[in-house]
mmCIF file of C-alpha atoms in Angstrom:
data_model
loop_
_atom_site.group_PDB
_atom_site.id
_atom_site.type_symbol
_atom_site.label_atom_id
_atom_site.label_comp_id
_atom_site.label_asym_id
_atom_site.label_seq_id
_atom_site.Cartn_x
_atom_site.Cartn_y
_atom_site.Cartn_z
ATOM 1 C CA UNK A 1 170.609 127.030 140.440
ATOM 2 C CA UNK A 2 173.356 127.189 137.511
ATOM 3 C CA UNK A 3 175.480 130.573 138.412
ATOM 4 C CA UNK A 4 178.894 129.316 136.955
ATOM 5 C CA UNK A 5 181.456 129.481 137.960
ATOM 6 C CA UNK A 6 179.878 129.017 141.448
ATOM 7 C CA UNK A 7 178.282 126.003 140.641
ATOM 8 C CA UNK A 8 179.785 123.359 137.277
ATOM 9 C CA UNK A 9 178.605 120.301 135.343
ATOM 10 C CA UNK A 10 178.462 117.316 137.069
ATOM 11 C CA UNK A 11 182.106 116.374 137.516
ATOM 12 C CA UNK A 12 183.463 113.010 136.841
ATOM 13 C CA UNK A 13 187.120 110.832 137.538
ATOM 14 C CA UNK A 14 186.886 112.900 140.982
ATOM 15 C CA UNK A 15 187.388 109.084 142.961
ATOM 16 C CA UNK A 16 190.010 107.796 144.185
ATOM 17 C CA UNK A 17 189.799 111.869 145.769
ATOM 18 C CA UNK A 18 192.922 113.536 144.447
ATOM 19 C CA UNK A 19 193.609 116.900 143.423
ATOM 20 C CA UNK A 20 192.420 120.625 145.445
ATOM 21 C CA UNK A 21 188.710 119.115 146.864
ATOM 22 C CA UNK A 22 190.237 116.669 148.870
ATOM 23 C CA UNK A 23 192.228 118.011 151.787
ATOM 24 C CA UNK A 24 193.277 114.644 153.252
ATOM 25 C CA UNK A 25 192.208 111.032 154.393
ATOM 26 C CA UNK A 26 191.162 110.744 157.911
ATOM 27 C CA UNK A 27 192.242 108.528 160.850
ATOM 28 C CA UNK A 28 190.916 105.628 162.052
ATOM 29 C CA UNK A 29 190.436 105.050 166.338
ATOM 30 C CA UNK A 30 188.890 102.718 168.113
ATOM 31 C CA UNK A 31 186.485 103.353 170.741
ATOM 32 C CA UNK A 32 186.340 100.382 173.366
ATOM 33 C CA UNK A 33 182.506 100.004 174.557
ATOM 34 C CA UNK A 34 184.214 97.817 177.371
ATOM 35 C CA UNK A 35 185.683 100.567 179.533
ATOM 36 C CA UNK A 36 184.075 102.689 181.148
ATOM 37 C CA UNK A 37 182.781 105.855 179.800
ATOM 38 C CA UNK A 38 184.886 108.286 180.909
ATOM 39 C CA UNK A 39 187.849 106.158 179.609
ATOM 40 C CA UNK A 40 186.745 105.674 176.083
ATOM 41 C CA UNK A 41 188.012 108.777 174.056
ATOM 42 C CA UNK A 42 191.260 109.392 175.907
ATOM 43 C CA UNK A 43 193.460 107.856 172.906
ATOM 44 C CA UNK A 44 191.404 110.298 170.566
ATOM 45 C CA UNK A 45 191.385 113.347 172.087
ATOM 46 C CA UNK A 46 195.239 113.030 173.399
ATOM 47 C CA UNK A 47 195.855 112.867 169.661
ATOM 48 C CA UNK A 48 193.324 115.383 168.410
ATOM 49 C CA UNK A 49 193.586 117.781 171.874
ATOM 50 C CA UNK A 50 195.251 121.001 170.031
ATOM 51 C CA UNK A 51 192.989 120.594 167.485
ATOM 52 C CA UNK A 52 189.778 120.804 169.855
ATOM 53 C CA UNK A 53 191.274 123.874 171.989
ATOM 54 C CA UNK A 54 191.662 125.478 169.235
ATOM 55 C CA UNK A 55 188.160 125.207 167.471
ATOM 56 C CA UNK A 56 186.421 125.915 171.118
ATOM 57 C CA UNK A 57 188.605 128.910 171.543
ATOM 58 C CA UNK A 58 187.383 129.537 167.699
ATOM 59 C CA UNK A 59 183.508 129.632 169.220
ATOM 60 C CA UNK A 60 185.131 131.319 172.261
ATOM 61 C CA UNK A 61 186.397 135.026 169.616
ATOM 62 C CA UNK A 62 182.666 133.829 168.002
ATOM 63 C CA UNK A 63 181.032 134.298 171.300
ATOM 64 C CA UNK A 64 183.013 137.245 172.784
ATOM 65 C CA UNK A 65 182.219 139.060 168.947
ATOM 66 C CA UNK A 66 178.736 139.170 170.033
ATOM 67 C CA UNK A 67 179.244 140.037 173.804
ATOM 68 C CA UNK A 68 182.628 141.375 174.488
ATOM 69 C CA UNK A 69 182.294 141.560 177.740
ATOM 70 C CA UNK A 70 182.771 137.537 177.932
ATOM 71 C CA UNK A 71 179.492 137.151 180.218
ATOM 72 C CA UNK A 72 177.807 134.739 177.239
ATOM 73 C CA UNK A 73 181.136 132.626 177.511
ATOM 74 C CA UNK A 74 181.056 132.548 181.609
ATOM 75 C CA UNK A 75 177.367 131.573 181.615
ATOM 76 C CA UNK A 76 178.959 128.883 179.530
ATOM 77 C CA UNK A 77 181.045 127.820 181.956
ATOM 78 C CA UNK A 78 178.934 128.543 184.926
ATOM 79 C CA UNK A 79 175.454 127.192 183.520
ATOM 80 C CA UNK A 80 176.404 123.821 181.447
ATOM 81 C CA UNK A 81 178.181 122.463 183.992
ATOM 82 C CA UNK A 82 175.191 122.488 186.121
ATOM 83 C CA UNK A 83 173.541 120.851 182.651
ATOM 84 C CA UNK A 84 175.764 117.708 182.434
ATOM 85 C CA UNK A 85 174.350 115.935 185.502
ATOM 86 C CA UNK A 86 170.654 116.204 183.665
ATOM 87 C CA UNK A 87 172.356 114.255 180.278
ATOM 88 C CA UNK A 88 171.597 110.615 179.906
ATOM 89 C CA UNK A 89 174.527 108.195 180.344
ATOM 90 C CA UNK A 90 176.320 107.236 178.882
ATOM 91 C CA UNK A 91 177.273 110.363 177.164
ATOM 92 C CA UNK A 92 177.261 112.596 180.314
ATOM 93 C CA UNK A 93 180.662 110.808 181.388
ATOM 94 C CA UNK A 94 182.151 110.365 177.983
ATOM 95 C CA UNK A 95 181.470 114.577 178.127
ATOM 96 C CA UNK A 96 183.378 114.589 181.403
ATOM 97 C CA UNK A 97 186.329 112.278 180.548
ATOM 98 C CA UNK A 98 187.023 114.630 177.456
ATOM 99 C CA UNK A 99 186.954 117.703 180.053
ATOM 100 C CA UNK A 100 189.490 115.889 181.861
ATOM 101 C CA UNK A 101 191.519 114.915 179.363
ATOM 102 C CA UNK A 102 191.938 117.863 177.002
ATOM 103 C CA UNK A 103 191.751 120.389 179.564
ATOM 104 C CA UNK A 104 189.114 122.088 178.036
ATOM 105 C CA UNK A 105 186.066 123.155 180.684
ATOM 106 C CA UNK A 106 183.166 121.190 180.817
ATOM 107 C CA UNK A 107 181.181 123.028 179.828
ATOM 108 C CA UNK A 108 182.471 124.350 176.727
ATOM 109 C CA UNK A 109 182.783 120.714 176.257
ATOM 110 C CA UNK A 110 179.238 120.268 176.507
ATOM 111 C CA UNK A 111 178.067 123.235 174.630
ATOM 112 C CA UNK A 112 180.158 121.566 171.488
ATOM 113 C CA UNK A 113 178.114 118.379 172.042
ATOM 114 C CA UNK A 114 174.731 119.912 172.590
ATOM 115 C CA UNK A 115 175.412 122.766 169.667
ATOM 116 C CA UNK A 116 172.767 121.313 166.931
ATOM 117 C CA UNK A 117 169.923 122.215 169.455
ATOM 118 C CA UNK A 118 171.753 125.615 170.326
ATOM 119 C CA UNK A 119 172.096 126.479 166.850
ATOM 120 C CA UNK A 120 168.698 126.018 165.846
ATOM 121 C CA UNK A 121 168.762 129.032 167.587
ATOM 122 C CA UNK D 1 174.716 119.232 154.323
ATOM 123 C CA UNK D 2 173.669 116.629 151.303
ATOM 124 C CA UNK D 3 172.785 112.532 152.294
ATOM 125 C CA UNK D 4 171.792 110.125 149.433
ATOM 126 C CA UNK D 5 171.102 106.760 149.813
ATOM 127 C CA UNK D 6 170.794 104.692 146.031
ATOM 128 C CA UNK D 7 170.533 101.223 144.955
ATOM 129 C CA UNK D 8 172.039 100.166 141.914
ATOM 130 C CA UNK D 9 170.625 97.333 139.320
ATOM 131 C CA UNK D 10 171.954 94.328 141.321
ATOM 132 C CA UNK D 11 169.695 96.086 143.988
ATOM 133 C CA UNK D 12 173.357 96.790 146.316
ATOM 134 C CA UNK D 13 172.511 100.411 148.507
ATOM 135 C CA UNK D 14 175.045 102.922 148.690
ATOM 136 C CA UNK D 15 175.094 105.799 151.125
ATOM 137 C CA UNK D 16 177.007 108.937 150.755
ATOM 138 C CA UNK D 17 177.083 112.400 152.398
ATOM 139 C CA UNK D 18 178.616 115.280 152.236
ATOM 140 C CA UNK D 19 178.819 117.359 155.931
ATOM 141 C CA UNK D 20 178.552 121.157 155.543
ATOM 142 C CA UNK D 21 178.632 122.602 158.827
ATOM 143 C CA UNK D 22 179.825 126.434 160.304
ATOM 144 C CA UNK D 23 177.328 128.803 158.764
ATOM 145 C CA UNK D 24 177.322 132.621 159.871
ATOM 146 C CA UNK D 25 179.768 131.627 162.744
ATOM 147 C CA UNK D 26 182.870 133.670 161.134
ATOM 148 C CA UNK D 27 183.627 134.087 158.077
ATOM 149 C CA UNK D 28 187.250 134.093 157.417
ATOM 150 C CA UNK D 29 187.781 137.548 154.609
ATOM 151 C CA UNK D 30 191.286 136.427 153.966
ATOM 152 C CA UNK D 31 191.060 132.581 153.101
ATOM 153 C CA UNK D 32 187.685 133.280 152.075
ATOM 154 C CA UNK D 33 186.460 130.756 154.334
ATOM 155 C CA UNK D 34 184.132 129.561 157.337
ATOM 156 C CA UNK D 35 186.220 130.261 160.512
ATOM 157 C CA UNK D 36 184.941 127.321 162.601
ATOM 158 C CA UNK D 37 184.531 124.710 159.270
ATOM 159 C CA UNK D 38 188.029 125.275 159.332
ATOM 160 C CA UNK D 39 188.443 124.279 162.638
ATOM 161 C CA UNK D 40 186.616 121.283 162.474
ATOM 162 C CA UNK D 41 188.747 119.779 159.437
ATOM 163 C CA UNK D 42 191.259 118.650 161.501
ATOM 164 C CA UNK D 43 188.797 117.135 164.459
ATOM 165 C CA UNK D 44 187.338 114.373 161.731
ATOM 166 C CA UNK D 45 188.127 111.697 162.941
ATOM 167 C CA UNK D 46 186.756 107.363 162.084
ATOM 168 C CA UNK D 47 185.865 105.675 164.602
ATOM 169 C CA UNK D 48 185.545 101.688 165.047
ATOM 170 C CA UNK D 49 183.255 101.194 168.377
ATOM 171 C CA UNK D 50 184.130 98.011 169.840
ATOM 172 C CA UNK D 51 182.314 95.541 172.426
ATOM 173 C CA UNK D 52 184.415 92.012 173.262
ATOM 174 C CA UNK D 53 186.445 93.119 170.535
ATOM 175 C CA UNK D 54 183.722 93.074 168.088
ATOM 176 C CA UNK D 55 182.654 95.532 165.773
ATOM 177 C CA UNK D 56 179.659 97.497 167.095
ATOM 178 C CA UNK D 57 179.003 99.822 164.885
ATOM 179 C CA UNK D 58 181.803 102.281 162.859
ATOM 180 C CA UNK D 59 181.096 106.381 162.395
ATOM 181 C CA UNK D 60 182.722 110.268 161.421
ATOM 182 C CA UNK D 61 182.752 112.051 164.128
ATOM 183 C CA UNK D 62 184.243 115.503 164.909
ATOM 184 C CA UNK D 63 186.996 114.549 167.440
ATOM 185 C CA UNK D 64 184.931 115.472 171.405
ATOM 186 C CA UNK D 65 181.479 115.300 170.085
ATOM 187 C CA UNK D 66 180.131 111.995 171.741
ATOM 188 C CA UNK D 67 176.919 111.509 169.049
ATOM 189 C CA UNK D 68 176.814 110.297 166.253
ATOM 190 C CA UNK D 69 176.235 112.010 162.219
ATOM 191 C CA UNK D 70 177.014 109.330 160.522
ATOM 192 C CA UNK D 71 177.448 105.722 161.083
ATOM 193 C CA UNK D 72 177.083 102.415 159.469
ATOM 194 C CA UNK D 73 176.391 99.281 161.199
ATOM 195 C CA UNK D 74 178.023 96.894 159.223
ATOM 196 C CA UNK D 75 175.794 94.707 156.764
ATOM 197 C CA UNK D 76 172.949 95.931 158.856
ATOM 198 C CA UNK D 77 172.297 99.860 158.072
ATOM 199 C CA UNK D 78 173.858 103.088 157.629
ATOM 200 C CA UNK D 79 172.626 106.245 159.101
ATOM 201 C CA UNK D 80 173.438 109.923 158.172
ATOM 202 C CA UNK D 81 171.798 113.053 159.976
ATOM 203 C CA UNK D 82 171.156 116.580 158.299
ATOM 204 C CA UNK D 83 170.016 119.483 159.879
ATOM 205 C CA UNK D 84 166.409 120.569 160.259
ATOM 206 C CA UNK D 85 165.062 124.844 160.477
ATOM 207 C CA UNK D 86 162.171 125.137 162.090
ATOM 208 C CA UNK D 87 160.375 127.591 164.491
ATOM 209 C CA UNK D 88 159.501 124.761 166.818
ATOM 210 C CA UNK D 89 163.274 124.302 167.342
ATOM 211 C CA UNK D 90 165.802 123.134 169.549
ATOM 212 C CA UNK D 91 165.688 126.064 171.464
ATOM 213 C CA UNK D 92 162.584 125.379 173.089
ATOM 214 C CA UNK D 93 163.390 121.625 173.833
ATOM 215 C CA UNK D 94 166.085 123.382 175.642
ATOM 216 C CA UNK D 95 164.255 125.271 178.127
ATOM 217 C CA UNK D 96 161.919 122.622 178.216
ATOM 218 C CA UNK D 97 165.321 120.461 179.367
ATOM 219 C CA UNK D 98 165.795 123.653 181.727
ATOM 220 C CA UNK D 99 162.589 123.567 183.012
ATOM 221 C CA UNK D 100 162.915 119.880 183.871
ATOM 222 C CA UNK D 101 160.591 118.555 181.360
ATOM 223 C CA UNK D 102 163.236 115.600 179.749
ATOM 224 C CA UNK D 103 161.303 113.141 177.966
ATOM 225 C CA UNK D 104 162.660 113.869 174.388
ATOM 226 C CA UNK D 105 166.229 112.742 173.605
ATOM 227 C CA UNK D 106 168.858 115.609 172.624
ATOM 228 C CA UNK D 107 169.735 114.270 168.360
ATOM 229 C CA UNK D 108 172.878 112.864 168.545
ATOM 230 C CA UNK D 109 172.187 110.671 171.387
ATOM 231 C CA UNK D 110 169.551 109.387 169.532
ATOM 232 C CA UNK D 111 171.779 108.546 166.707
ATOM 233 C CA UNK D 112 174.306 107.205 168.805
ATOM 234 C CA UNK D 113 171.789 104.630 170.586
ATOM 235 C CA UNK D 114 170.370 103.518 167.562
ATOM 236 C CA UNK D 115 173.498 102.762 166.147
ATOM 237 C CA UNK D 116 174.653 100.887 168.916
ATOM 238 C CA UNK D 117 171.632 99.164 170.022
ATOM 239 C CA UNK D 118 169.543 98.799 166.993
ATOM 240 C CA UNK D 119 169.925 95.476 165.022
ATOM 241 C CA UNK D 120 167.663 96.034 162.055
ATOM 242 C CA UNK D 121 166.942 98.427 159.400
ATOM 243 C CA UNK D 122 163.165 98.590 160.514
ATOM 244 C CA UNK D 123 164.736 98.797 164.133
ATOM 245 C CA UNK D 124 166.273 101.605 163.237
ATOM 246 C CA UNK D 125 163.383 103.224 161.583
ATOM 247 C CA UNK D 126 160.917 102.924 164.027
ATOM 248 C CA UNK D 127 163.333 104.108 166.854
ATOM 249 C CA UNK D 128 164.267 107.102 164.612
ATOM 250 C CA UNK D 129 160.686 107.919 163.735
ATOM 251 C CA UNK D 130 159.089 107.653 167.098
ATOM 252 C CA UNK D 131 161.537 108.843 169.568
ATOM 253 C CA UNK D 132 160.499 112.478 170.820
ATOM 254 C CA UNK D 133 163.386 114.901 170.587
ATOM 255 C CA UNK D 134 164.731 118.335 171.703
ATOM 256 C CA UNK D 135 165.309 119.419 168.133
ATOM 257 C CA UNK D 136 163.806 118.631 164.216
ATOM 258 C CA UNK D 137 166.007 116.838 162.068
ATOM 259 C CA UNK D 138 166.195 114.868 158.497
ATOM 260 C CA UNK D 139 167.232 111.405 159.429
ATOM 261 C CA UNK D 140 168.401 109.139 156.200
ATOM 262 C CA UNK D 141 168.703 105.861 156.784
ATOM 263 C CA UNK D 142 169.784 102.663 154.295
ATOM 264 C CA UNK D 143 169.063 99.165 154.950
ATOM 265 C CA UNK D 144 170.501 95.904 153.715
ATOM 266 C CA UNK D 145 167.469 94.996 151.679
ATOM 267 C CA UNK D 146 166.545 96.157 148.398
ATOM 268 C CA UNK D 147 164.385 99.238 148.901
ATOM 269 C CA UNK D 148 165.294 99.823 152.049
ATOM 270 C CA UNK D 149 166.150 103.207 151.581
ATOM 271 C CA UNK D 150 164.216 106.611 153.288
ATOM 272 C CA UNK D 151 164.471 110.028 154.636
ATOM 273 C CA UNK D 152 162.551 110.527 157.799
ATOM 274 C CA UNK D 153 161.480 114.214 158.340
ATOM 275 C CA UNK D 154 160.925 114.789 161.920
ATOM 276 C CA UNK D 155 159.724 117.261 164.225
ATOM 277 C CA UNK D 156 159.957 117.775 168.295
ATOM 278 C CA UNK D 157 157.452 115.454 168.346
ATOM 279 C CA UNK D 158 156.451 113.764 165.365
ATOM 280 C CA UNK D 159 157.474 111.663 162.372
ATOM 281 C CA UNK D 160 156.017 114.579 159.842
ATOM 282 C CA UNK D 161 156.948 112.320 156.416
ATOM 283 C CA UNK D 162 158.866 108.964 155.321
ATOM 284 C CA UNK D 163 159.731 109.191 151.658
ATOM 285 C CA UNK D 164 160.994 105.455 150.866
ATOM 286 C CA UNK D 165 162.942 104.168 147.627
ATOM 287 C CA UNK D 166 160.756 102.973 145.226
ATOM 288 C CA UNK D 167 162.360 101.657 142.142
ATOM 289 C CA UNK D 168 158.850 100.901 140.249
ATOM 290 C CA UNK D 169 158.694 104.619 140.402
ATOM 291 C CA UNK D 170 161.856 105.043 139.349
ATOM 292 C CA UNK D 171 163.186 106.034 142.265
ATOM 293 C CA UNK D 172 166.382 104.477 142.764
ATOM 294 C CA UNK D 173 167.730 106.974 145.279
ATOM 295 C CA UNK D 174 166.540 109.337 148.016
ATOM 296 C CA UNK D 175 168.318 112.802 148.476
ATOM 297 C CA UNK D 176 168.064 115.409 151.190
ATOM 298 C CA UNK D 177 169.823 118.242 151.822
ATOM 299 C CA UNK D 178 168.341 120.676 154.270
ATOM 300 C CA UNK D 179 164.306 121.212 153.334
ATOM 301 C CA UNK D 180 161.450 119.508 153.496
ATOM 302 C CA UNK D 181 161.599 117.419 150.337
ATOM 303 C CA UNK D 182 157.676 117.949 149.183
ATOM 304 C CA UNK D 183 158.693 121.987 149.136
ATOM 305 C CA UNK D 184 160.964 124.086 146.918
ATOM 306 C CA UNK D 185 164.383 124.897 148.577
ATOM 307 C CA UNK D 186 165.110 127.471 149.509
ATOM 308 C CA UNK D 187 166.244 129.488 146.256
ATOM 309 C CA UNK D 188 169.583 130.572 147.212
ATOM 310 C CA UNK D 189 170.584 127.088 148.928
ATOM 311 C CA UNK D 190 169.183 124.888 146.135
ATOM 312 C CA UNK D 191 171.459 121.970 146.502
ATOM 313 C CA UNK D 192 168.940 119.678 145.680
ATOM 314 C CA UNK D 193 168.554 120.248 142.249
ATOM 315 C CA UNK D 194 172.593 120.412 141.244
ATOM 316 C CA UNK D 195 172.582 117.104 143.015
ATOM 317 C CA UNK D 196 169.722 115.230 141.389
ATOM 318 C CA UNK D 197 170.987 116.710 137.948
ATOM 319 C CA UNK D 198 173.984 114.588 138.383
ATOM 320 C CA UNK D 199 172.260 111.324 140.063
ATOM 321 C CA UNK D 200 170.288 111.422 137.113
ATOM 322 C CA UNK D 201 172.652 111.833 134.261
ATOM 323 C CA UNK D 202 174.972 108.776 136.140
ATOM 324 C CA UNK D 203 171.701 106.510 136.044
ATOM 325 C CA UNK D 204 171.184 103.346 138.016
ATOM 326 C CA UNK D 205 173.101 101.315 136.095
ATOM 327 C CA UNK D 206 176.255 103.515 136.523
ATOM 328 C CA UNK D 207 175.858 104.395 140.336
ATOM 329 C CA UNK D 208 178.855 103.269 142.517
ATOM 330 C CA UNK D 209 181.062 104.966 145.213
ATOM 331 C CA UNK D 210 182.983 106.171 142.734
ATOM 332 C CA UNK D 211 179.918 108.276 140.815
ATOM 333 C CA UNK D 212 178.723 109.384 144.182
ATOM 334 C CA UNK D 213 181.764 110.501 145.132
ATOM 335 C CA UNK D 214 181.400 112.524 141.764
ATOM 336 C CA UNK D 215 178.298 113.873 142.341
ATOM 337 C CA UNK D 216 179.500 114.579 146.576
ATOM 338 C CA UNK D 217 182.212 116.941 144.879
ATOM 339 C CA UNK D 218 180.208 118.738 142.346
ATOM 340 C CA UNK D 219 179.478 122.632 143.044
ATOM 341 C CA UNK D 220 177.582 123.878 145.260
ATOM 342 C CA UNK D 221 176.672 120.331 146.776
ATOM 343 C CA UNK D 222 180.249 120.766 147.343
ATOM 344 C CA UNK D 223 180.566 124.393 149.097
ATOM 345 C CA UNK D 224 182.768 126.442 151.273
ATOM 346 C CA UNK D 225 180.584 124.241 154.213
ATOM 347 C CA UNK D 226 181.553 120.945 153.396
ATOM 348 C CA UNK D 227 184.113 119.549 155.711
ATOM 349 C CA UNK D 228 183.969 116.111 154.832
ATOM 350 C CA UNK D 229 182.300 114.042 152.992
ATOM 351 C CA UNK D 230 181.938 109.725 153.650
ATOM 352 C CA UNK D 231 181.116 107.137 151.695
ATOM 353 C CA UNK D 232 179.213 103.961 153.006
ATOM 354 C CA UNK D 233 178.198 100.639 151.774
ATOM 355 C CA UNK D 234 176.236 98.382 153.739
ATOM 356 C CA UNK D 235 177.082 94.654 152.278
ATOM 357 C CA UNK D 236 180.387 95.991 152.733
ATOM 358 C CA UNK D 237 180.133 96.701 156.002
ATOM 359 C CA UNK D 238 182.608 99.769 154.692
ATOM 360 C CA UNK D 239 182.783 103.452 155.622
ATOM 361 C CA UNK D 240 185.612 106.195 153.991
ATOM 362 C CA UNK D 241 185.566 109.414 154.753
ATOM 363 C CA UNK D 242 187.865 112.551 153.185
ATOM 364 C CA UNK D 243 188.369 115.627 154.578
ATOM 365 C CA UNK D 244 186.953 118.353 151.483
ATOM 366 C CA UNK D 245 188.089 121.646 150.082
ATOM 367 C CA UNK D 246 186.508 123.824 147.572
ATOM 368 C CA UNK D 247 188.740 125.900 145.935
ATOM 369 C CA UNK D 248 187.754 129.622 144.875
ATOM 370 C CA UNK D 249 185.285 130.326 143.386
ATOM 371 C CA UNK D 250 182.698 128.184 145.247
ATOM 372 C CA UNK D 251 179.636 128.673 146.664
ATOM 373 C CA UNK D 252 179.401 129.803 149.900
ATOM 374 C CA UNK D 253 177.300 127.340 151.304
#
């Protein structure tokens, strides 16, 4: 596994991360246990709501790539749905309250949080 | 994705990782980059979960996904996930889910509930080792002990291997990146070796965030994959996170 210049000697002064690997620092939220679930990420994804839209619509073009006639993305929307009521709270209504508040359906919004058992596909 | 957890000669454990995550779903011929890693740059986000205005536990996440990939409870352990292959996959826990069989837990919930409701490093363990699941995974978790350091490699079902720190062996630090670690990788994904190279020419006595940061951002355990990469110490109670580029040429993944 040493096919310069795809892989390098073990670099060194990389910390504090400066220079082209490090793209940026990231935010700190809090996420208040207290309320209830479907309350808990509304301060995150108002903030981060463009961002999300825009990666699901990314898997979305991935989806439609492999079956452009849309029908893998409306079993999507048809079938999880259905799915949501079968996840364990409290997770099934922090899924919902991030539906509701970025607009994105639900279940797009659950395929994103069930995607490391899809993709072992 | 690459987790190591070492302990250094006052017998402190540091955890780092490195998420790589977007493989095959669009590559982007222009940027020459992974379409959706892209996308999920600007979705890390750290988050501080709070009960009576306490400090539960403190994680990366990708901004909508509710589970957890990495965590630390402070001063008690830290937790990192990396993805498992295997032909008894996730797939089939899913249409067992379908088919209303639901006595395994989908990953990241798992993660998630051991972070919040776990309050020891053994805990942890035992609740990450015996809890059936949908999906196989590598689970690496770091205590708050000396030694307490191990990679759990699970299946659907079972706990298939715990490889521990063992500094009488000389092993100061466990590494995984996506295979089973008593096999070869894979030969044109060997991470591991590029990684333990560098572990091993910092030494014990020279391992700190700032070396495993080093190592972290080293091609190809840095790749065209990574999105971020995060930094945890236990006695601490710390966790920083950066959002990664690699810059052309770079691996792949």
């Amino acid at each position: 596994q040493f096919v310069p210049p795809y892989t390098e000697d073990c670099r060194t002064d990389m910390y504090p991360p400066n220079g082209p690997t490090f793209k940026g620092p990231v935010k700190w939220y809090t996420i208040d246990l207290d309320l209830p679930p479907s309350k808990r990420w509304t301060a995150v994804i108002s903030d981060k709501k463009n961002d999300l839209v825009d990666m699901i619509q990314a898997i979305r073009d991935l989806a439609d790539a492999f079956v452009p006639s849309g029908r893998l993305i409306e079993l999507v929307d048809i079938a999880l749905p259905l799915m949501v009521d079968t996840l364990p709270n409290p997770f099934r209504e922090e899924i919902k309250g991030i539906a509701a508040v970025s607009g994105v359906p639900l279940g797009e919004v659950v395929l994103f949080n069930i995607f490391y058992e899809v993709f072992t596909v | 994705c690459t987790s190591v957890v070492a302990q250094d000669e006052k017998g402190k454990l540091l955890h780092g990782r490195n998420l790589d995550f977007g493989l095959f779903l669009g590559w982007d011929v222009k940027n020459k980059s992974w379409a959706i890693s892209e996308k999920l740059k600007p979705l890390v986000v750290n988050l501080n979960f709070k009960r009576n205005n306490q400090t539960v536990f403190k994680s990366t996440n990708f901004a909508g996904y509710v589970g957890m990939l990495t965590g630390i409870k402070p001063h008690i352990f830290t937790l990192t996930m990396n993805e498992r292959f295997s032909l008894d996959g996730g797939y089939i826990g899913i249409l067992e889910w379908i088919l209303g069989q639901r006595d395994g837990m989908w990953m990241s919930f798992l993660t998630r509930s051991v972070l919040e409701n776990a309050n020891s490093y053994d805990e942890a363990k035992s609740l990450l080792a015996q809890t059936k699941m949908l999906a196989p995974a590598y689970f690496i978790l770091g205590g708050n002990q000396t030694g307490q350091g191990c990679i759990i490699t699970r299946s659907r079902e079972l706990s298939i291997d715990v490889l521990e720190i063992d500094v009488k062996l000389g092993r100061w630090y466990v590494l995984e990146t996506n295979y089973d670690h008593w096999k070869e990788p894979f030969f044109l994904d060997d991470r591991r070796t590029p990684a333990m190279k560098c572990l091993n020419q910092t030494t014990q006595a020279n391992i700190s965030v700032k070396t495993l940061y080093d190592v972290l951002s080293t091609k190809p355990v840095l790749n065209k994959l990574t999105t971020y990469t995060t930094l945890m110490q236990v006695s601490e109670g710390t966790l920083e996170s950066y959002i990664r580029d690699c810059p052309n040429p770079c691996m792949p993944w």
